[in-house]
Tab-separated table of C-alpha atoms and ligand atoms in Angstrom:
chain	number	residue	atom	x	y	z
A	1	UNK	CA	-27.283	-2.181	8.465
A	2	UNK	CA	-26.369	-6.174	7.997
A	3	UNK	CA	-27.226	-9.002	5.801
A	4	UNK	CA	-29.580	-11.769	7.771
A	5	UNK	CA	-30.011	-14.815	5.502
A	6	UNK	CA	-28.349	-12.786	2.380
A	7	UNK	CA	-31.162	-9.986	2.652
A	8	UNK	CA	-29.919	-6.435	3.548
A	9	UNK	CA	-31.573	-4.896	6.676
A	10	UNK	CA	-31.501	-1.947	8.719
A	11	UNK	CA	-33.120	-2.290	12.171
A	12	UNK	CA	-34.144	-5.632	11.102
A	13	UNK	CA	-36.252	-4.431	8.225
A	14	UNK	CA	-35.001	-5.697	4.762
A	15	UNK	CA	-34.724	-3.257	2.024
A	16	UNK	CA	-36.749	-4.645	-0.449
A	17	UNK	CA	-39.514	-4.930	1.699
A	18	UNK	CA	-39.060	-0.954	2.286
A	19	UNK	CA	-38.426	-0.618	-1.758
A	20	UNK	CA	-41.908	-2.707	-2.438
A	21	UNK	CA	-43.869	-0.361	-0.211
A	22	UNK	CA	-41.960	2.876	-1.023
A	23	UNK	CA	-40.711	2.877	-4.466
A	24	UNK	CA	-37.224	4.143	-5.454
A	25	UNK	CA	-35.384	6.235	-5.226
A	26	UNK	CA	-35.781	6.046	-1.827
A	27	UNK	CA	-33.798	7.721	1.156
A	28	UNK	CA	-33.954	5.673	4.112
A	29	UNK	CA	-32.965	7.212	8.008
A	30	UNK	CA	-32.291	5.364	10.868
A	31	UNK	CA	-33.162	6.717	14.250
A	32	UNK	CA	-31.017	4.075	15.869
A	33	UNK	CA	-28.378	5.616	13.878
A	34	UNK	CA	-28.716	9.040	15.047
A	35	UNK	CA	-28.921	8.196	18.782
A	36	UNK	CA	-26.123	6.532	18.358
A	37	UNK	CA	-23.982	8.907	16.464
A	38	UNK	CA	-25.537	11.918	18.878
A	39	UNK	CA	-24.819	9.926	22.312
A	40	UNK	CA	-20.684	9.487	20.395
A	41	UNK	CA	-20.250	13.044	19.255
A	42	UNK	CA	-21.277	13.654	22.809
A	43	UNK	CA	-19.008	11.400	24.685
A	44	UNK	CA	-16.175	12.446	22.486
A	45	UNK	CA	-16.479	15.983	23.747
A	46	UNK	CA	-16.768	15.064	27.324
A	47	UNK	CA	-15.759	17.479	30.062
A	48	UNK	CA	-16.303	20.350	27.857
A	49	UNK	CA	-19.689	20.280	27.750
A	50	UNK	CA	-20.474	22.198	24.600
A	51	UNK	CA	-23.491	23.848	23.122
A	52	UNK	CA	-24.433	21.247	19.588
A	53	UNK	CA	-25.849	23.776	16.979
A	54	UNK	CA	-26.811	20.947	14.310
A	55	UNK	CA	-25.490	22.199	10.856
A	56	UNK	CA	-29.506	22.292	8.976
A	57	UNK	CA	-27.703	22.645	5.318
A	58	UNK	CA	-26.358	18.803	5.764
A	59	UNK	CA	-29.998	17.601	6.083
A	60	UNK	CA	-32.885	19.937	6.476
A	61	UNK	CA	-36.264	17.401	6.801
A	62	UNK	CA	-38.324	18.569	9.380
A	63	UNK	CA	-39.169	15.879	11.379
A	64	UNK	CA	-35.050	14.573	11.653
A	65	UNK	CA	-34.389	17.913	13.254
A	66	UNK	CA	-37.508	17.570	15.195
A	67	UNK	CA	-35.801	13.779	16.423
A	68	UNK	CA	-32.309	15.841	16.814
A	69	UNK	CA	-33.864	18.145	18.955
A	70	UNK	CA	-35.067	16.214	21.634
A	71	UNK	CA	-31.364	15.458	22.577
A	72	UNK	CA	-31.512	19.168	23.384
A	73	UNK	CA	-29.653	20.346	20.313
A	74	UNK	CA	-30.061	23.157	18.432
A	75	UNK	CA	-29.264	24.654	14.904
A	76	UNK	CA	-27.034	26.342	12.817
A	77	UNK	CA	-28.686	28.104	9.759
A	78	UNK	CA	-27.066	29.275	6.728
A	79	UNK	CA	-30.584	31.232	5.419
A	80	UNK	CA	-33.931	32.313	6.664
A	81	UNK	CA	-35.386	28.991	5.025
A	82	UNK	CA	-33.363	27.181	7.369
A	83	UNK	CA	-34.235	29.225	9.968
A	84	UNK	CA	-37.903	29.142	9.415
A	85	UNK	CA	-37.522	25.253	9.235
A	86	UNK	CA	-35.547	25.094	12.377
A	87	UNK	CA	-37.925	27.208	14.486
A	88	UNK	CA	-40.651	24.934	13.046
A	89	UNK	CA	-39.472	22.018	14.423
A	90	UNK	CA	-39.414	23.252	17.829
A	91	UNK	CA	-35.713	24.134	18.063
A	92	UNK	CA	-35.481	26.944	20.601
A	93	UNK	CA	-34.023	30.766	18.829
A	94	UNK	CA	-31.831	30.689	21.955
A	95	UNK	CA	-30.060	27.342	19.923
A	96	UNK	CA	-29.663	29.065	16.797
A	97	UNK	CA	-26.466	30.929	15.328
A	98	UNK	CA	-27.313	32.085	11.471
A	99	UNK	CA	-23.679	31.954	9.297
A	100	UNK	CA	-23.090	32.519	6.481
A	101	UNK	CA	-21.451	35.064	4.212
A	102	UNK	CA	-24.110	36.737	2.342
A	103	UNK	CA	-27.481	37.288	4.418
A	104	UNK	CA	-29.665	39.535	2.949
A	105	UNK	CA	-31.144	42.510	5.124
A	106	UNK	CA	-35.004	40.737	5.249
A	107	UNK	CA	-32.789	37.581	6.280
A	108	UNK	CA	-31.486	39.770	8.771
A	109	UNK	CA	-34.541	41.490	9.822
A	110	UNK	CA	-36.219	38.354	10.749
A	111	UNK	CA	-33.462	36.732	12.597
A	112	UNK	CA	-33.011	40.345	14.347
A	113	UNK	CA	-36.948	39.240	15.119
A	114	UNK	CA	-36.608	36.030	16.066
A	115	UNK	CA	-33.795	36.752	18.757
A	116	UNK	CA	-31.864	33.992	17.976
A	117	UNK	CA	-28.816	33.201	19.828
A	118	UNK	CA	-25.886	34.490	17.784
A	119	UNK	CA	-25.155	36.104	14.210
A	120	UNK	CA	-22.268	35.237	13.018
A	121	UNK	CA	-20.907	38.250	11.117
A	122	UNK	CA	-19.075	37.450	8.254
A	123	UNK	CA	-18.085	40.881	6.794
A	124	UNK	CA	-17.769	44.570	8.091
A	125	UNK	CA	-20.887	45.856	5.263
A	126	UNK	CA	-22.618	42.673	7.598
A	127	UNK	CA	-21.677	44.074	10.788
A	128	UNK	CA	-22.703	47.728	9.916
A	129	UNK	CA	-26.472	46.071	8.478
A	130	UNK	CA	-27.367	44.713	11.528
A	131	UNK	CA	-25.950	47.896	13.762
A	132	UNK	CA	-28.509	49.773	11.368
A	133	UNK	CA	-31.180	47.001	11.699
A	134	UNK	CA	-30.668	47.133	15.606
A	135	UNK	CA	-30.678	50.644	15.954
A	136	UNK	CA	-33.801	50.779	14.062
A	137	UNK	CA	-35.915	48.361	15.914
A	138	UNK	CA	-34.159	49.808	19.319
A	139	UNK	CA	-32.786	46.403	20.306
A	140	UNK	CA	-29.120	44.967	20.892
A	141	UNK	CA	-28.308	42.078	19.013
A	142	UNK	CA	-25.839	39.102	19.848
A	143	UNK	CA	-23.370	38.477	17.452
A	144	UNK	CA	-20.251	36.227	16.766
A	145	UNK	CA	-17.605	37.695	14.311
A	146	UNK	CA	-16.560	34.955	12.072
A	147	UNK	CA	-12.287	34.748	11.765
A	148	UNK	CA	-10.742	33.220	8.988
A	149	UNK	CA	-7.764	32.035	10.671
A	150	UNK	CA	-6.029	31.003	7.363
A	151	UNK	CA	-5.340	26.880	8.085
A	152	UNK	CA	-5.590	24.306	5.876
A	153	UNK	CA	-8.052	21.991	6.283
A	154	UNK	CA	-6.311	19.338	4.417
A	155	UNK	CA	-9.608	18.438	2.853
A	156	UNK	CA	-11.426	18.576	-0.663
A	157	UNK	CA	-10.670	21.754	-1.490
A	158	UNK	CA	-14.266	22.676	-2.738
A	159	UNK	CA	-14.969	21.880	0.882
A	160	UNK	CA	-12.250	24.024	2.879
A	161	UNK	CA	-13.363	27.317	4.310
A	162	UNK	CA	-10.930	28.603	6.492
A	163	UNK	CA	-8.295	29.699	3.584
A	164	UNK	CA	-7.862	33.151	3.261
A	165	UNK	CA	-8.271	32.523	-0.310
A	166	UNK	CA	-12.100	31.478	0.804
A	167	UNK	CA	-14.811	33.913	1.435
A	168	UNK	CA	-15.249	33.275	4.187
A	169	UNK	CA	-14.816	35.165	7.420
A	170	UNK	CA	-12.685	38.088	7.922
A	171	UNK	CA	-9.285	38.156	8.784
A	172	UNK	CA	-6.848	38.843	11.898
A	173	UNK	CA	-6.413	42.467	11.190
A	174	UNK	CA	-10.336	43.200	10.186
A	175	UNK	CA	-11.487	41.369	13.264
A	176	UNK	CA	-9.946	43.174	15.626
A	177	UNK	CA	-11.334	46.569	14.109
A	178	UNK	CA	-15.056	44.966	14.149
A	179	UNK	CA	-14.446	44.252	17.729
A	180	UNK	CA	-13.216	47.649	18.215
A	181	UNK	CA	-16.434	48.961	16.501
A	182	UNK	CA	-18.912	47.189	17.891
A	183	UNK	CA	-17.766	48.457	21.373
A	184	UNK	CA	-18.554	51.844	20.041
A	185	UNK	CA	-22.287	50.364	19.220
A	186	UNK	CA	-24.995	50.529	21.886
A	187	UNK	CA	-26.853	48.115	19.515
A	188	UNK	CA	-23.997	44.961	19.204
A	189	UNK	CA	-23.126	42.991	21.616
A	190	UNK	CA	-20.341	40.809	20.573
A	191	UNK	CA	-20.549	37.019	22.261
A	192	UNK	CA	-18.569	34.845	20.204
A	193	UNK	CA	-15.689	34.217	18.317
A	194	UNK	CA	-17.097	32.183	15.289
A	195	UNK	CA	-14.729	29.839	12.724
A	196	UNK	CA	-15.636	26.848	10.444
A	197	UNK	CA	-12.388	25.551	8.748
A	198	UNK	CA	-13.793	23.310	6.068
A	199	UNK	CA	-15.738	20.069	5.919
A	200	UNK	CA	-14.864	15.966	6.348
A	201	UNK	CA	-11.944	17.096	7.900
A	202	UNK	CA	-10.172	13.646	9.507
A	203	UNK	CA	-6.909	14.621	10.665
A	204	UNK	CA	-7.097	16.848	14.148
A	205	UNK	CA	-3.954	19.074	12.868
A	206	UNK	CA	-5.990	21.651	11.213
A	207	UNK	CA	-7.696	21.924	14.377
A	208	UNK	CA	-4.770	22.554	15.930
A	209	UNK	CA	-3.548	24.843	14.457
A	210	UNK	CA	-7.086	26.414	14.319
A	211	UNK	CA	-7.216	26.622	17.728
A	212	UNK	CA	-3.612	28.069	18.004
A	213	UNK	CA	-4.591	31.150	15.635
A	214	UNK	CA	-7.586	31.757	18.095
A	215	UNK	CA	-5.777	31.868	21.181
A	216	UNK	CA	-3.691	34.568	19.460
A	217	UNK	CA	-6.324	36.402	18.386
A	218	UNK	CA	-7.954	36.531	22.096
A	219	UNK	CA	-4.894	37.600	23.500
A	220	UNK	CA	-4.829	40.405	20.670
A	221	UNK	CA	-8.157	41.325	21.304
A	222	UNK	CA	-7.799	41.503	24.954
A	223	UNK	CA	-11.841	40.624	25.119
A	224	UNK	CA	-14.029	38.375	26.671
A	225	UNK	CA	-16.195	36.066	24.631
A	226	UNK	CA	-18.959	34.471	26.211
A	227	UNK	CA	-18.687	31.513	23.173
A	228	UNK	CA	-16.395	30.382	21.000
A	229	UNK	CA	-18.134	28.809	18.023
A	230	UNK	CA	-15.646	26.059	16.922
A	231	UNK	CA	-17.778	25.475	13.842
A	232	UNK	CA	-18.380	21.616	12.384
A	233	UNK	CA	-16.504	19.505	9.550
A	234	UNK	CA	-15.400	16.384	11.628
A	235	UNK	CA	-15.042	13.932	8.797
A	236	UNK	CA	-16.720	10.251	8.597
A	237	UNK	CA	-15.480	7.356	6.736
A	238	UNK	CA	-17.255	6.755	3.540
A	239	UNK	CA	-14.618	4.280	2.494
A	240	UNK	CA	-14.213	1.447	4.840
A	241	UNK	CA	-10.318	1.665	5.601
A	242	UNK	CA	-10.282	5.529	5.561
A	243	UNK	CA	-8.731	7.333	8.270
A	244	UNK	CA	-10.791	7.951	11.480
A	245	UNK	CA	-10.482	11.951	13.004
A	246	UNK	CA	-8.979	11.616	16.458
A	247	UNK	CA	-11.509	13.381	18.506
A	248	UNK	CA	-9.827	12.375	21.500
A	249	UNK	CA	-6.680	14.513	20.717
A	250	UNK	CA	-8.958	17.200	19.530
A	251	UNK	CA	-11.128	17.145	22.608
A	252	UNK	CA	-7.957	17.261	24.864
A	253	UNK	CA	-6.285	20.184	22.876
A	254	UNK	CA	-9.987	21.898	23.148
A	255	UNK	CA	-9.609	21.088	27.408
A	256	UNK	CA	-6.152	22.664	27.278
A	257	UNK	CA	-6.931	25.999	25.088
A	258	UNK	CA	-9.972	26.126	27.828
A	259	UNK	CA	-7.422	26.716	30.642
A	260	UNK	CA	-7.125	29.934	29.501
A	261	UNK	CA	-10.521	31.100	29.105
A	262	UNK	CA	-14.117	30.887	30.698
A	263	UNK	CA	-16.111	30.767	26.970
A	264	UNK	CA	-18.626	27.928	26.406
A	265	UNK	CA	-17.909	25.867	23.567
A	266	UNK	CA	-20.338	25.615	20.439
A	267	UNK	CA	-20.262	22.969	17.846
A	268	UNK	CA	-22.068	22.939	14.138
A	269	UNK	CA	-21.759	19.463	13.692
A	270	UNK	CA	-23.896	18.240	10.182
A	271	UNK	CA	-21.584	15.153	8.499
A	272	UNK	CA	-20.502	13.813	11.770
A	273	UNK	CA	-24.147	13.556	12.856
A	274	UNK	CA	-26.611	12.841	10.231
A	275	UNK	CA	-23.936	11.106	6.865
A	276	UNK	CA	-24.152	7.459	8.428
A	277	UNK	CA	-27.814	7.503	9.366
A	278	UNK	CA	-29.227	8.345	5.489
A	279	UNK	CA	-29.380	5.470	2.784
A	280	UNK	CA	-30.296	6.150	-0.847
A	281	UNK	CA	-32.036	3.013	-2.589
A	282	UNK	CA	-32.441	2.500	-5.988
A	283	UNK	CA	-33.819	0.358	-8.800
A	284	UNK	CA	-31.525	-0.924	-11.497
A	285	UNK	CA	-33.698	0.098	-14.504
A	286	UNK	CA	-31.151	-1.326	-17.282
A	287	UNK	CA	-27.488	-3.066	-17.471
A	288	UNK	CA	-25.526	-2.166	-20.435
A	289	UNK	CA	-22.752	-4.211	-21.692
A	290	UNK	CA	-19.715	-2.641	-23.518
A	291	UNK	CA	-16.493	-3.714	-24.290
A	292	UNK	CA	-14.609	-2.781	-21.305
A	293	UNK	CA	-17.294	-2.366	-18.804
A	294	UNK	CA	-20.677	-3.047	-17.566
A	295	UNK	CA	-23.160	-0.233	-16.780
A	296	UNK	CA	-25.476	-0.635	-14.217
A	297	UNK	CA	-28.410	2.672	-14.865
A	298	UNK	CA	-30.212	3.735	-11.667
A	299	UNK	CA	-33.317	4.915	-11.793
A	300	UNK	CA	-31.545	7.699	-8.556
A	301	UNK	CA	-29.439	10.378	-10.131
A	302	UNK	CA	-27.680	13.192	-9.676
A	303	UNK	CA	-30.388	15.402	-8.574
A	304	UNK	CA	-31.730	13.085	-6.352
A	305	UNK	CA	-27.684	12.648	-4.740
A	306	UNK	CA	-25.229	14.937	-6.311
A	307	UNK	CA	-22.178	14.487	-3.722
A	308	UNK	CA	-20.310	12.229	-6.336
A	309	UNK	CA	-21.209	14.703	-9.389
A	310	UNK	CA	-20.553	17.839	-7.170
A	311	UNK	CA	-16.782	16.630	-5.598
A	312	UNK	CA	-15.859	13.551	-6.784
A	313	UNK	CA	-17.031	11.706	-4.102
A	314	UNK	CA	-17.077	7.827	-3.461
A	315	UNK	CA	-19.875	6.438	-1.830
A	316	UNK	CA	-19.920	2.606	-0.936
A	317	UNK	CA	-22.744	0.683	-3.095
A	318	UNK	CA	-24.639	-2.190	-1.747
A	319	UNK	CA	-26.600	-4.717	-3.442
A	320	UNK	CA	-29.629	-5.617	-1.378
A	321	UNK	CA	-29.566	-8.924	-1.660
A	322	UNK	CA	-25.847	-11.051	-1.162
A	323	UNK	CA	-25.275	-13.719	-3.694
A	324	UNK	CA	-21.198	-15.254	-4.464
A	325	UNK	CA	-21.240	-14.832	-7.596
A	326	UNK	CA	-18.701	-12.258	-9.596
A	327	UNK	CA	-18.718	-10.013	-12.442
A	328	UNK	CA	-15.592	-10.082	-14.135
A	329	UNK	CA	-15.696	-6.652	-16.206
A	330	UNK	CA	-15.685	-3.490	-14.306
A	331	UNK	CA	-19.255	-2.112	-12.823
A	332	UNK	CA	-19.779	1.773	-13.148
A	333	UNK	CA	-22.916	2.364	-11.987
A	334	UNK	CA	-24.896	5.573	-13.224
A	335	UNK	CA	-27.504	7.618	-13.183
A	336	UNK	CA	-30.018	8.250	-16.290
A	337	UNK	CA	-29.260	12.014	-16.841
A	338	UNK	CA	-27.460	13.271	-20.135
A	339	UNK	CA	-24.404	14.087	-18.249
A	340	UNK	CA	-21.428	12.579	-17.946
A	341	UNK	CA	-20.730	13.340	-14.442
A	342	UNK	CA	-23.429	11.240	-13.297
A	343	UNK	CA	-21.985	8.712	-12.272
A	344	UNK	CA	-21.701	7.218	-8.795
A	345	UNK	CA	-18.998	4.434	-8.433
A	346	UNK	CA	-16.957	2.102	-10.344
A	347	UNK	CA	-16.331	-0.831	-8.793
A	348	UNK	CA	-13.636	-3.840	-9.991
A	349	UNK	CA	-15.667	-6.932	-8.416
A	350	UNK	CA	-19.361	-5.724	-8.087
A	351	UNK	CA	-21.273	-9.648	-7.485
A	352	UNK	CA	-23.877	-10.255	-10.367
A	353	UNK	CA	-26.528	-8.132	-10.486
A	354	UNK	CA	-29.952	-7.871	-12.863
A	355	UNK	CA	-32.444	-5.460	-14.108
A	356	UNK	CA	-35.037	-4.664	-11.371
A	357	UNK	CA	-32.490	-6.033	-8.444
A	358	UNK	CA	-31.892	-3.188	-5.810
A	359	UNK	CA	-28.438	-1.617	-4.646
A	360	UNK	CA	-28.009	1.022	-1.956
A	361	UNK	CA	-25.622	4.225	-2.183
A	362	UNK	CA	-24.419	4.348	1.995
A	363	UNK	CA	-23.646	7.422	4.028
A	364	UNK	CA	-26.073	9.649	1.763
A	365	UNK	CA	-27.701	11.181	4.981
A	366	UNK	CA	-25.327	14.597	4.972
A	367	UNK	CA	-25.448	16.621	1.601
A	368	UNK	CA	-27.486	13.872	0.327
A	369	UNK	CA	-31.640	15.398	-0.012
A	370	UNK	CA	-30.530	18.676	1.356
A	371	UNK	CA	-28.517	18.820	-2.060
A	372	UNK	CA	-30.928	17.105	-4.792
A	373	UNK	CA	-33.595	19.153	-7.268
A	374	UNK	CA	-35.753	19.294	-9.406
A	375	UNK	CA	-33.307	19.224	-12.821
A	376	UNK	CA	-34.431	17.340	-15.665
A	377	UNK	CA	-37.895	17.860	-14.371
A	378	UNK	CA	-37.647	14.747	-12.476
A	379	UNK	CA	-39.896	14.806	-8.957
A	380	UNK	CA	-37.883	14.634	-5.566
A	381	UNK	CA	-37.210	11.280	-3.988
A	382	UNK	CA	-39.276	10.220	-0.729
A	383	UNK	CA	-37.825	10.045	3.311
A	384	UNK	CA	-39.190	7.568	5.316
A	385	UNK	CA	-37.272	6.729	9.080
A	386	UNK	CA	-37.020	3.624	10.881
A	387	UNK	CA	-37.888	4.029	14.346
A	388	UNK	CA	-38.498	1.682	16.788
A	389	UNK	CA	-38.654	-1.154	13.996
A	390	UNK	CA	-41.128	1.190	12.115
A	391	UNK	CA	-40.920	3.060	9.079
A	392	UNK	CA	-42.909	5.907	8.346
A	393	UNK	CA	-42.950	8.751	5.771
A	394	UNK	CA	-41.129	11.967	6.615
A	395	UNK	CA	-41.375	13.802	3.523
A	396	UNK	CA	-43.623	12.736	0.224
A	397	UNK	CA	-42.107	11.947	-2.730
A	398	UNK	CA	-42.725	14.672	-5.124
A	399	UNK	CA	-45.633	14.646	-7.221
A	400	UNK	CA	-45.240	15.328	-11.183
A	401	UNK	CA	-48.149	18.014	-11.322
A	402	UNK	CA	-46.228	19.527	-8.679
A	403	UNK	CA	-43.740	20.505	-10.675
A	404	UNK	CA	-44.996	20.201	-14.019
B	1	LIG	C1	-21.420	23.498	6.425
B	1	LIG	C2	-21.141	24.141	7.715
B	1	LIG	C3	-21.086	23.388	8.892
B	1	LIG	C4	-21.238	21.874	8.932
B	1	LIG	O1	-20.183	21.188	8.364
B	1	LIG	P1	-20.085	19.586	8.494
B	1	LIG	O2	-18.893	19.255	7.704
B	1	LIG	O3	-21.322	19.013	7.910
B	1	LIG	O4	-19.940	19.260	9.936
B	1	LIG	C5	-20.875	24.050	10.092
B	1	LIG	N1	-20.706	25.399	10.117
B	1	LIG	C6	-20.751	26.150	9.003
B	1	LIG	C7	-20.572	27.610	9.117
B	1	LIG	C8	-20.963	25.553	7.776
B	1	LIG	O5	-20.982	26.301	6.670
């Protein structure tokens, strides 16, 4: 994305060409994006040579996972939704582990069907489910047990996972009793050792340490797993001086706890892959002057992107198109719902903006539509991708008699 002659492009398309044909609010994908962010994620992991399970919750749009595909990646699901959605888009069940701590026994059942790749038990009333399921439909099933190996991920904490305050996952103690019971099961087969630590993680010590419980709990186990599922949350930077993860320290400490075992590597990258290729544009409908600030109303809001609502989180704002001159009074720019938390960004030297001007929100592409709805009965926004200098519609924007 880069200003040519004060206009705001991506892949040489300016915005408010895209906003004239489109509308707002508008998400906005670039595929030049994604290959580049896929071709990185895999170059940081070189010489490992890891199976990419593409985290659907982060963004779910059927024809983006169709595009993520073809650089023979698969999925991780969270719910049969997912997995429906995955399988739709031509990602092979032999790419797909299903986490998550709560699947329900037709969520089971069908992914039992399917024959995806790995479940990734989460609980021992899980565990016993599937054993049940399996035993029923005379089949053995591949599963992953999920540890919670109790690090810090040093991140938002309504993002960390691998707490053993969090639900998820089962500790040291229960995990090597699952083990122990699924080698009494002629229906489990248990392939993988499964942990997710948390989400827009950027400093490689919880990894670290992650990977330091693990080898502990191998040697404990004294079993052979054909995968280790290393799980996702490698941070990006949504504010431009933020820290950058180290994936080259975390790729070599991933080389050197490989010297001890002959497991194949699976990542469920969603953030790392899809947040930087995702705009959200929007229409400023009003500006409204107070005393101590200016507020800028979008006609986007927090159903459309609820990330800032949801954690707090700041997400550079764009106007799309450059001019020098500055407001002096703070900007807060917000959404129209009645609620206070939606609100997107205050900003100290925002240039001058006017009613009907464009902005863009950047890095919406993880947690961005995978996240919105339908609340104050207002209609989904539209996806279009750039491709090849071409934008096309991936997914409608929602009718009103749809959901009226
Ligand atoms: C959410 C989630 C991911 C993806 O996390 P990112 O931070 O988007 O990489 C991976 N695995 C599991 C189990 C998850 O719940």
């Amino acid at each position: 994305m880069k200003y040519i002659n004060n206009k705001l492009t991506i892949d040489g398309i300016s915005l408010d060409s895209l906003v004239k044909r489109y509308g707002t609010p508008l998400y906005c994908y670039s595929h030049n994006e994604l290959r580049t962010n896929i071709i990185n994620f895999k170059n940081n992991f070189k010489g490992i040579n890891p199976l990419i399970c593409f985290s659907v919750k982060s963004n779910s749009n059927k024809k983006i996972l169709s595009e993520i595909k073809k650089f023979n990646i698969g999925a991780d699901v969270v719910s049969k939704g997912e997995l429906v959605k995955a399988l739709k888009s031509g990602i092979k069940p032999q790419k797909i582990v299903f986490s998550g701590v709560g699947k329900t026994p037709p969520e089971l059942k069908y992914a039992i069907e399917k024959n995806i790749l790995l479940i990734n038990v989460e609980s021992k009333s899980e565990l016993l489910l599937i054993n049940k399921i399996a035993k029923l439909k005379k089949k053995v099933v591949n599963v992953g047990i999920r540890l919670n190996p109790d690090t810090d991920a040093k991140t938002i904490k309504k993002i960390s996972t691998g707490n053993i305050e969090n639900k998820f996952g089962v500790n040291e103690k229960e995990f090597l009793k699952l083990i122990e019971f699924s080698k009494l099961s002629k229906n489990l087969n248990v392939k993988c050792l499964s942990v997710h630590i948390g989400s827009q993680i950027l400093d490689y010590r919880p990894y670290k340490k992650m990977l330091g419980v693990i080898n502990k709990v191998i040697k404990k186990s004294n079993y052979k797993f054909e995968f280790i599922d290393l799980g996702g949350g490698m941070g990006i930077q949504y504010e431009k001086n933020s820290k950058k993860l180290n994936y080259k320290i975390y790729n070599n400490l991933i080389k050197k706890f490989l010297k001890n075992y002959d497991s194949k590597i699976i990542f469920e990258p969603g953030r790392s892959i899809i947040g930087s290729v995702g705009s959200l544009i929007s229409k400023i409908t009003y500006i409204k002057k107070t005393k101590n600030k200016i507020f800028v109303i979008l006609d986007c809001a927090m159903n459309d992107f609820l990330r800032p609502a949801l954690y707090g989180a700041k997400h550079e704002i764009l106007p799309t198109v450059k001019n020098s001159k500055k407001i002096k009074k703070t900007t807060e720019f917000v959404g129209p719902i009645c609620e206070t938390t939606d609100t997107f960004l205050k900003l100290s030297k925002f240039q001058s903006i006017k009613e009907g001007d464009n902005i863009v929100i950047l890095n919406t592409g993880a947690y961005g539509m995978s996240l919105s709805s339908n609340y104050n009965v207002r209609p989904m926004p539209i996806e279009i991708l750039i491709k090849n200098r071409k934008s096309s519609v991936i997914l409608k924007r929602q009718k009103l008699n749809e959901i009226t």
